């Protein structure tokens, strides 16, 4: 269905999409229902939330699409307006701003969603990087989906991805841990989970807490290979491969500086297999059998599984059990 006298959404840009709908300029085509007309009205009136990735250090990393969007939206929601004004001034962007941060994210998100529903286009920016990655943006996105407000993400810088690709460690499978929680029990629980993680892990940390975090990771994970990245994309960017032990020795005489991203080698499948085999060896064969049979596994199948776990033949397991029986 075409709307007489109206530009298509694709050609009109951000402002054109929300132009008020006027049924008087519509050319009705056979088969168009009133419900569809009303739906079109809602679509053309609604605003959109734009998640705009901004540089993590080097202003040249901003994309042309983000610059255009920041100029064309009605409002910019910024994690710290004092920080973001420097970016806007650098690119001569005059769009008004409002604050949206960790301490007002729930109530302010409700306000922003109402603005969006009334037809206001809003760009969300974080202090650095991609909104929603380790920042309050995820709450606003969640509320937008609940309210039926359209959301789009404009790709760009993200410190976790930049550090991962720079690390020299495996990038095929990875997980992002952001900043480890400050609450003691939750932090210990996350560390225990990380102990068995086979994927490459990415952790954020502030310089004044880096030594404490590296120490805890070393104590729980052992002396893994890591890459410490700091001041990413900036003049004094540094990324160096090391181990937990070597990094801690370095920081005995050198004070950490700049926001850091630590990329950590996951536990290898070979190491997991060796640890599992060792745990079986510490268990008697009859206890090993009982472990599987308690799960409802048939006796013969349990024998096969025990033999596989221990790297011995099924006959060896059978003979052992017969000898114990006698």
PDB file of C-alpha atoms in Angstrom, residues 13-265:
ATOM      1  CA  UNK A  13      15.427   9.433   6.904  1.00  0.00           C
ATOM      2  CA  UNK A  14      14.824   9.586  10.634  1.00  0.00           C
ATOM      3  CA  UNK A  15      12.595  12.647  10.631  1.00  0.00           C
ATOM      4  CA  UNK A  16      10.428  11.454   7.754  1.00  0.00           C
ATOM      5  CA  UNK A  17       9.552   8.166   9.434  1.00  0.00           C
ATOM      6  CA  UNK A  18       7.625   9.866  12.212  1.00  0.00           C
ATOM      7  CA  UNK A  19       5.765  12.455  10.074  1.00  0.00           C
ATOM      8  CA  UNK A  20       2.129  12.628  11.273  1.00  0.00           C
ATOM      9  CA  UNK A  21      -0.201  10.317   9.367  1.00  0.00           C
ATOM     10  CA  UNK A  22      -3.029  12.036   7.504  1.00  0.00           C
ATOM     11  CA  UNK A  23      -5.801   9.719   6.239  1.00  0.00           C
ATOM     12  CA  UNK A  24      -6.981  12.492   3.907  1.00  0.00           C
ATOM     13  CA  UNK A  25      -3.931  12.079   1.683  1.00  0.00           C
ATOM     14  CA  UNK A  26      -4.299   8.320   1.423  1.00  0.00           C
ATOM     15  CA  UNK A  27      -5.303   6.625  -1.773  1.00  0.00           C
ATOM     16  CA  UNK A  28      -7.219   3.580  -0.589  1.00  0.00           C
ATOM     17  CA  UNK A  29      -6.546   0.440  -2.563  1.00  0.00           C
ATOM     18  CA  UNK A  30      -9.034  -2.388  -2.715  1.00  0.00           C
ATOM     19  CA  UNK A  31      -8.479  -4.847   0.138  1.00  0.00           C
ATOM     20  CA  UNK A  32      -7.017  -2.330   2.649  1.00  0.00           C
ATOM     21  CA  UNK A  33      -8.702  -2.662   6.037  1.00  0.00           C
ATOM     22  CA  UNK A  34      -9.312  -0.010   8.661  1.00  0.00           C
ATOM     23  CA  UNK A  35      -7.091  -1.939  11.097  1.00  0.00           C
ATOM     24  CA  UNK A  36      -4.165  -1.700   8.671  1.00  0.00           C
ATOM     25  CA  UNK A  37      -4.718   2.025   8.267  1.00  0.00           C
ATOM     26  CA  UNK A  38      -4.656   2.509  12.028  1.00  0.00           C
ATOM     27  CA  UNK A  39      -1.513   0.364  12.275  1.00  0.00           C
ATOM     28  CA  UNK A  40       0.152   2.542   9.653  1.00  0.00           C
ATOM     29  CA  UNK A  41      -0.718   5.598  11.710  1.00  0.00           C
ATOM     30  CA  UNK A  42       0.922   4.141  14.812  1.00  0.00           C
ATOM     31  CA  UNK A  43       4.005   3.101  12.806  1.00  0.00           C
ATOM     32  CA  UNK A  44       4.538   6.513  11.258  1.00  0.00           C
ATOM     33  CA  UNK A  45       4.057   8.351  14.552  1.00  0.00           C
ATOM     34  CA  UNK A  46       6.356   6.236  16.762  1.00  0.00           C
ATOM     35  CA  UNK A  47       9.939   7.204  17.504  1.00  0.00           C
ATOM     36  CA  UNK A  48      12.921   4.862  17.469  1.00  0.00           C
ATOM     37  CA  UNK A  49      15.772   4.180  19.878  1.00  0.00           C
ATOM     38  CA  UNK A  50      19.234   4.217  18.269  1.00  0.00           C
ATOM     39  CA  UNK A  51      22.054   2.516  20.199  1.00  0.00           C
ATOM     40  CA  UNK A  52      25.097   4.496  19.063  1.00  0.00           C
ATOM     41  CA  UNK A  53      28.574   3.099  19.649  1.00  0.00           C
ATOM     42  CA  UNK A  54      31.106   5.831  20.394  1.00  0.00           C
ATOM     43  CA  UNK A  55      34.939   5.763  20.489  1.00  0.00           C
ATOM     44  CA  UNK A  56      36.708   4.099  23.419  1.00  0.00           C
ATOM     45  CA  UNK A  57      39.647   6.479  23.090  1.00  0.00           C
ATOM     46  CA  UNK A  58      40.389   7.559  19.524  1.00  0.00           C
ATOM     47  CA  UNK A  59      37.719   9.924  18.174  1.00  0.00           C
ATOM     48  CA  UNK A  60      38.552   8.876  14.600  1.00  0.00           C
ATOM     49  CA  UNK A  61      36.889   5.528  15.332  1.00  0.00           C
ATOM     50  CA  UNK A  62      33.369   6.991  15.233  1.00  0.00           C
ATOM     51  CA  UNK A  63      31.299   5.913  12.217  1.00  0.00           C
ATOM     52  CA  UNK A  64      29.648   8.169   9.652  1.00  0.00           C
ATOM     53  CA  UNK A  65      26.303   6.531  10.428  1.00  0.00           C
ATOM     54  CA  UNK A  66      26.577   7.376  14.127  1.00  0.00           C
ATOM     55  CA  UNK A  67      27.506  10.991  13.340  1.00  0.00           C
ATOM     56  CA  UNK A  68      24.509  11.362  11.026  1.00  0.00           C
ATOM     57  CA  UNK A  69      22.183   9.793  13.580  1.00  0.00           C
ATOM     58  CA  UNK A  70      23.393  11.955  16.462  1.00  0.00           C
ATOM     59  CA  UNK A  71      22.708  15.011  14.299  1.00  0.00           C
ATOM     60  CA  UNK A  72      19.241  13.896  13.185  1.00  0.00           C
ATOM     61  CA  UNK A  73      17.611  12.492  16.342  1.00  0.00           C
ATOM     62  CA  UNK A  74      15.535  14.714  18.627  1.00  0.00           C
ATOM     63  CA  UNK A  75      17.352  13.781  21.838  1.00  0.00           C
ATOM     64  CA  UNK A  76      20.557  12.083  23.010  1.00  0.00           C
ATOM     65  CA  UNK A  77      20.479  10.071  26.251  1.00  0.00           C
ATOM     66  CA  UNK A  78      24.037  10.000  27.630  1.00  0.00           C
ATOM     67  CA  UNK A  79      25.578   8.084  30.520  1.00  0.00           C
ATOM     68  CA  UNK A  80      27.509  11.220  31.508  1.00  0.00           C
ATOM     69  CA  UNK A  81      26.514  14.435  29.728  1.00  0.00           C
ATOM     70  CA  UNK A  82      29.712  16.146  30.890  1.00  0.00           C
ATOM     71  CA  UNK A  83      31.739  13.491  29.117  1.00  0.00           C
ATOM     72  CA  UNK A  84      29.584  13.226  25.992  1.00  0.00           C
ATOM     73  CA  UNK A  85      29.456  17.002  25.418  1.00  0.00           C
ATOM     74  CA  UNK A  86      33.150  16.828  24.478  1.00  0.00           C
ATOM     75  CA  UNK A  87      32.327  14.345  21.733  1.00  0.00           C
ATOM     76  CA  UNK A  88      29.398  16.412  20.475  1.00  0.00           C
ATOM     77  CA  UNK A  89      31.428  19.637  20.487  1.00  0.00           C
ATOM     78  CA  UNK A  90      34.269  17.964  18.600  1.00  0.00           C
ATOM     79  CA  UNK A  91      31.893  17.014  15.776  1.00  0.00           C
ATOM     80  CA  UNK A  92      29.769  20.191  16.058  1.00  0.00           C
ATOM     81  CA  UNK A  93      26.599  18.300  17.015  1.00  0.00           C
ATOM     82  CA  UNK A  94      23.926  20.522  18.588  1.00  0.00           C
ATOM     83  CA  UNK A  95      21.313  17.890  19.523  1.00  0.00           C
ATOM     84  CA  UNK A  96      20.053  18.312  23.128  1.00  0.00           C
ATOM     85  CA  UNK A  97      21.102  15.762  25.743  1.00  0.00           C
ATOM     86  CA  UNK A  98      19.627  14.208  28.857  1.00  0.00           C
ATOM     87  CA  UNK A  99      21.335  12.010  31.454  1.00  0.00           C
ATOM     88  CA  UNK A 100      20.694   8.279  31.643  1.00  0.00           C
ATOM     89  CA  UNK A 101      22.931   6.373  34.047  1.00  0.00           C
ATOM     90  CA  UNK A 102      23.131   3.508  36.548  1.00  0.00           C
ATOM     91  CA  UNK A 103      21.443   5.425  39.359  1.00  0.00           C
ATOM     92  CA  UNK A 104      18.381   6.600  37.415  1.00  0.00           C
ATOM     93  CA  UNK A 105      18.123   3.863  34.788  1.00  0.00           C
ATOM     94  CA  UNK A 106      14.743   2.390  35.781  1.00  0.00           C
ATOM     95  CA  UNK A 107      12.698   5.579  36.231  1.00  0.00           C
ATOM     96  CA  UNK A 108      14.497   7.489  33.470  1.00  0.00           C
ATOM     97  CA  UNK A 109      13.952   4.590  31.071  1.00  0.00           C
ATOM     98  CA  UNK A 110      10.189   4.875  31.694  1.00  0.00           C
ATOM     99  CA  UNK A 111      10.361   8.575  30.839  1.00  0.00           C
ATOM    100  CA  UNK A 112      12.391   7.936  27.682  1.00  0.00           C
ATOM    101  CA  UNK A 113      10.031   5.182  26.538  1.00  0.00           C
ATOM    102  CA  UNK A 114       7.086   7.585  26.821  1.00  0.00           C
ATOM    103  CA  UNK A 115       9.025  10.107  24.746  1.00  0.00           C
ATOM    104  CA  UNK A 116       9.694   7.440  22.137  1.00  0.00           C
ATOM    105  CA  UNK A 117       6.045   6.408  22.039  1.00  0.00           C
ATOM    106  CA  UNK A 118       5.057  10.031  21.465  1.00  0.00           C
ATOM    107  CA  UNK A 119       7.241  10.205  18.343  1.00  0.00           C
ATOM    108  CA  UNK A 120      10.610  11.365  19.666  1.00  0.00           C
ATOM    109  CA  UNK A 121      13.690   9.737  18.133  1.00  0.00           C
ATOM    110  CA  UNK A 122      16.378   9.094  20.762  1.00  0.00           C
ATOM    111  CA  UNK A 123      20.048   8.114  20.490  1.00  0.00           C
ATOM    112  CA  UNK A 124      21.612   6.320  23.447  1.00  0.00           C
ATOM    113  CA  UNK A 125      25.351   6.735  24.053  1.00  0.00           C
ATOM    114  CA  UNK A 126      27.602   5.424  26.783  1.00  0.00           C
ATOM    115  CA  UNK A 127      30.812   7.034  28.034  1.00  0.00           C
ATOM    116  CA  UNK A 128      32.800   4.857  25.639  1.00  0.00           C
ATOM    117  CA  UNK A 129      31.946   1.903  23.454  1.00  0.00           C
ATOM    118  CA  UNK A 130      28.643   0.226  22.683  1.00  0.00           C
ATOM    119  CA  UNK A 131      25.544   0.937  24.807  1.00  0.00           C
ATOM    120  CA  UNK A 132      24.224  -2.119  26.616  1.00  0.00           C
ATOM    121  CA  UNK A 133      27.669  -3.669  27.054  1.00  0.00           C
ATOM    122  CA  UNK A 134      28.435  -3.472  30.783  1.00  0.00           C
ATOM    123  CA  UNK A 135      26.318  -0.325  31.195  1.00  0.00           C
ATOM    124  CA  UNK A 136      22.689   0.642  32.013  1.00  0.00           C
ATOM    125  CA  UNK A 137      21.594   0.645  28.372  1.00  0.00           C
ATOM    126  CA  UNK A 138      20.232  -2.881  28.677  1.00  0.00           C
ATOM    127  CA  UNK A 139      17.429  -1.645  30.971  1.00  0.00           C
ATOM    128  CA  UNK A 140      16.211   0.904  28.425  1.00  0.00           C
ATOM    129  CA  UNK A 141      16.304  -1.670  25.637  1.00  0.00           C
ATOM    130  CA  UNK A 142      14.326  -4.110  27.770  1.00  0.00           C
ATOM    131  CA  UNK A 143      11.635  -1.532  28.486  1.00  0.00           C
ATOM    132  CA  UNK A 144      11.467  -0.562  24.806  1.00  0.00           C
ATOM    133  CA  UNK A 145      10.745  -4.155  23.815  1.00  0.00           C
ATOM    134  CA  UNK A 146       8.055  -4.415  26.496  1.00  0.00           C
ATOM    135  CA  UNK A 147       6.444  -1.217  25.186  1.00  0.00           C
ATOM    136  CA  UNK A 148       6.680  -2.233  21.531  1.00  0.00           C
ATOM    137  CA  UNK A 149       9.157   0.561  20.701  1.00  0.00           C
ATOM    138  CA  UNK A 150      11.526  -0.093  17.808  1.00  0.00           C
ATOM    139  CA  UNK A 151      15.229  -0.395  18.658  1.00  0.00           C
ATOM    140  CA  UNK A 152      18.235  -0.532  16.347  1.00  0.00           C
ATOM    141  CA  UNK A 153      21.949  -0.810  17.072  1.00  0.00           C
ATOM    142  CA  UNK A 154      24.636   1.057  15.144  1.00  0.00           C
ATOM    143  CA  UNK A 155      27.828  -1.070  15.245  1.00  0.00           C
ATOM    144  CA  UNK A 156      31.086   0.407  16.401  1.00  0.00           C
ATOM    145  CA  UNK A 157      33.779   0.299  19.099  1.00  0.00           C
ATOM    146  CA  UNK A 158      33.632  -2.161  22.010  1.00  0.00           C
ATOM    147  CA  UNK A 159      36.611  -2.593  24.336  1.00  0.00           C
ATOM    148  CA  UNK A 160      35.912  -6.291  24.925  1.00  0.00           C
ATOM    149  CA  UNK A 161      36.081  -7.152  21.211  1.00  0.00           C
ATOM    150  CA  UNK A 162      39.062  -4.885  20.581  1.00  0.00           C
ATOM    151  CA  UNK A 163      41.003  -6.556  23.416  1.00  0.00           C
ATOM    152  CA  UNK A 164      39.982 -10.063  22.371  1.00  0.00           C
ATOM    153  CA  UNK A 165      41.176  -9.639  18.785  1.00  0.00           C
ATOM    154  CA  UNK A 166      44.388  -8.041  20.040  1.00  0.00           C
ATOM    155  CA  UNK A 167      45.105 -10.729  22.647  1.00  0.00           C
ATOM    156  CA  UNK A 168      46.657 -13.461  20.532  1.00  0.00           C
ATOM    157  CA  UNK A 169      44.523 -16.002  22.430  1.00  0.00           C
ATOM    158  CA  UNK A 170      41.778 -18.151  20.948  1.00  0.00           C
ATOM    159  CA  UNK A 171      38.855 -16.100  19.577  1.00  0.00           C
ATOM    160  CA  UNK A 172      36.687 -18.983  18.293  1.00  0.00           C
ATOM    161  CA  UNK A 173      34.803 -19.310  21.587  1.00  0.00           C
ATOM    162  CA  UNK A 174      34.814 -16.640  24.288  1.00  0.00           C
ATOM    163  CA  UNK A 175      32.753 -15.238  27.157  1.00  0.00           C
ATOM    164  CA  UNK A 176      32.514 -11.729  28.553  1.00  0.00           C
ATOM    165  CA  UNK A 177      32.603 -11.305  32.337  1.00  0.00           C
ATOM    166  CA  UNK A 178      32.785  -7.464  32.399  1.00  0.00           C
ATOM    167  CA  UNK A 179      33.695  -6.174  35.889  1.00  0.00           C
ATOM    168  CA  UNK A 180      33.660  -8.927  38.501  1.00  0.00           C
ATOM    169  CA  UNK A 181      30.951  -8.293  41.137  1.00  0.00           C
ATOM    170  CA  UNK A 182      32.017  -6.455  44.289  1.00  0.00           C
ATOM    171  CA  UNK A 183      29.797  -8.500  46.621  1.00  0.00           C
ATOM    172  CA  UNK A 184      32.064 -11.152  48.184  1.00  0.00           C
ATOM    173  CA  UNK A 185      29.873 -14.257  47.858  1.00  0.00           C
ATOM    174  CA  UNK A 186      28.763 -13.483  44.320  1.00  0.00           C
ATOM    175  CA  UNK A 187      32.339 -12.717  43.306  1.00  0.00           C
ATOM    176  CA  UNK A 188      33.567 -16.063  44.687  1.00  0.00           C
ATOM    177  CA  UNK A 189      30.758 -17.884  42.900  1.00  0.00           C
ATOM    178  CA  UNK A 190      31.715 -16.267  39.562  1.00  0.00           C
ATOM    179  CA  UNK A 191      35.391 -17.089  40.118  1.00  0.00           C
ATOM    180  CA  UNK A 192      34.535 -20.749  40.761  1.00  0.00           C
ATOM    181  CA  UNK A 193      32.546 -20.821  37.519  1.00  0.00           C
ATOM    182  CA  UNK A 194      35.500 -19.316  35.656  1.00  0.00           C
ATOM    183  CA  UNK A 195      37.791 -22.052  37.032  1.00  0.00           C
ATOM    184  CA  UNK A 196      36.138 -24.635  34.753  1.00  0.00           C
ATOM    185  CA  UNK A 197      35.498 -22.315  31.778  1.00  0.00           C
ATOM    186  CA  UNK A 198      37.022 -23.646  28.559  1.00  0.00           C
ATOM    187  CA  UNK A 199      36.333 -20.512  26.521  1.00  0.00           C
ATOM    188  CA  UNK A 200      38.589 -17.456  26.415  1.00  0.00           C
ATOM    189  CA  UNK A 201      37.414 -14.999  29.088  1.00  0.00           C
ATOM    190  CA  UNK A 202      37.350 -11.195  28.942  1.00  0.00           C
ATOM    191  CA  UNK A 203      37.368  -9.144  32.167  1.00  0.00           C
ATOM    192  CA  UNK A 204      37.297  -5.368  32.722  1.00  0.00           C
ATOM    193  CA  UNK A 205      39.131  -3.776  35.631  1.00  0.00           C
ATOM    194  CA  UNK A 206      40.083  -0.339  36.928  1.00  0.00           C
ATOM    195  CA  UNK A 207      43.805   0.264  37.514  1.00  0.00           C
ATOM    196  CA  UNK A 208      43.509   0.681  41.304  1.00  0.00           C
ATOM    197  CA  UNK A 209      41.822  -2.755  41.601  1.00  0.00           C
ATOM    198  CA  UNK A 210      43.854  -4.619  38.993  1.00  0.00           C
ATOM    199  CA  UNK A 211      46.389  -6.247  41.341  1.00  0.00           C
ATOM    200  CA  UNK A 212      43.663  -7.525  43.680  1.00  0.00           C
ATOM    201  CA  UNK A 213      41.706  -9.015  40.785  1.00  0.00           C
ATOM    202  CA  UNK A 214      44.760 -10.628  39.191  1.00  0.00           C
ATOM    203  CA  UNK A 215      45.681 -12.129  42.568  1.00  0.00           C
ATOM    204  CA  UNK A 216      42.226 -13.656  43.031  1.00  0.00           C
ATOM    205  CA  UNK A 217      42.167 -15.008  39.489  1.00  0.00           C
ATOM    206  CA  UNK A 218      45.630 -16.530  39.979  1.00  0.00           C
ATOM    207  CA  UNK A 219      44.571 -18.227  43.214  1.00  0.00           C
ATOM    208  CA  UNK A 220      41.428 -19.749  41.675  1.00  0.00           C
ATOM    209  CA  UNK A 221      42.398 -20.386  38.042  1.00  0.00           C
ATOM    210  CA  UNK A 222      46.074 -21.171  38.436  1.00  0.00           C
ATOM    211  CA  UNK A 223      48.864 -19.669  36.361  1.00  0.00           C
ATOM    212  CA  UNK A 224      47.042 -19.232  33.024  1.00  0.00           C
ATOM    213  CA  UNK A 225      48.212 -17.368  29.939  1.00  0.00           C
ATOM    214  CA  UNK A 226      46.691 -13.876  29.790  1.00  0.00           C
ATOM    215  CA  UNK A 227      46.906 -10.690  27.744  1.00  0.00           C
ATOM    216  CA  UNK A 228      46.646  -7.393  29.621  1.00  0.00           C
ATOM    217  CA  UNK A 229      45.337  -4.536  27.461  1.00  0.00           C
ATOM    218  CA  UNK A 230      45.314  -0.928  28.618  1.00  0.00           C
ATOM    219  CA  UNK A 231      44.542   2.476  27.108  1.00  0.00           C
ATOM    220  CA  UNK A 232      43.030   0.805  24.038  1.00  0.00           C
ATOM    221  CA  UNK A 233      43.070   2.951  20.842  1.00  0.00           C
ATOM    222  CA  UNK A 234      44.804   5.787  22.710  1.00  0.00           C
ATOM    223  CA  UNK A 235      48.327   7.196  22.295  1.00  0.00           C
ATOM    224  CA  UNK A 236      49.830   4.942  24.984  1.00  0.00           C
ATOM    225  CA  UNK A 237      47.931   1.776  24.085  1.00  0.00           C
ATOM    226  CA  UNK A 238      49.595  -1.374  25.389  1.00  0.00           C
ATOM    227  CA  UNK A 239      48.793  -5.060  25.049  1.00  0.00           C
ATOM    228  CA  UNK A 240      51.225  -7.622  26.411  1.00  0.00           C
ATOM    229  CA  UNK A 241      51.012 -11.396  26.711  1.00  0.00           C
ATOM    230  CA  UNK A 242      52.049 -12.789  30.062  1.00  0.00           C
ATOM    231  CA  UNK A 243      50.817 -15.053  32.859  1.00  0.00           C
ATOM    232  CA  UNK A 244      49.086 -14.208  36.114  1.00  0.00           C
ATOM    233  CA  UNK A 245      52.318 -14.810  38.032  1.00  0.00           C
ATOM    234  CA  UNK A 246      54.473 -12.684  35.731  1.00  0.00           C
ATOM    235  CA  UNK A 247      51.908  -9.859  35.669  1.00  0.00           C
ATOM    236  CA  UNK A 248      51.795  -9.741  39.472  1.00  0.00           C
ATOM    237  CA  UNK A 249      55.600  -9.646  39.624  1.00  0.00           C
ATOM    238  CA  UNK A 250      55.580  -6.718  37.205  1.00  0.00           C
ATOM    239  CA  UNK A 251      53.113  -4.760  39.309  1.00  0.00           C
ATOM    240  CA  UNK A 252      55.232  -5.177  42.433  1.00  0.00           C
ATOM    241  CA  UNK A 253      57.449  -2.397  41.061  1.00  0.00           C
ATOM    242  CA  UNK A 254      55.129  -0.712  38.566  1.00  0.00           C
ATOM    243  CA  UNK A 255      51.817   0.999  39.268  1.00  0.00           C
ATOM    244  CA  UNK A 256      48.981  -0.032  36.896  1.00  0.00           C
ATOM    245  CA  UNK A 257      47.644   2.876  34.843  1.00  0.00           C
ATOM    246  CA  UNK A 258      44.625   3.287  32.601  1.00  0.00           C
ATOM    247  CA  UNK A 259      41.462   1.238  32.271  1.00  0.00           C
ATOM    248  CA  UNK A 260      42.398  -2.405  31.687  1.00  0.00           C
ATOM    249  CA  UNK A 261      40.927  -5.357  29.844  1.00  0.00           C
ATOM    250  CA  UNK A 262      42.324  -8.755  30.836  1.00  0.00           C
ATOM    251  CA  UNK A 263      41.907 -11.597  28.336  1.00  0.00           C
ATOM    252  CA  UNK A 264      42.326 -15.011  29.971  1.00  0.00           C
ATOM    253  CA  UNK A 265      43.039 -18.410  28.453  1.00  0.00           C
TER     254      UNK A 265
END
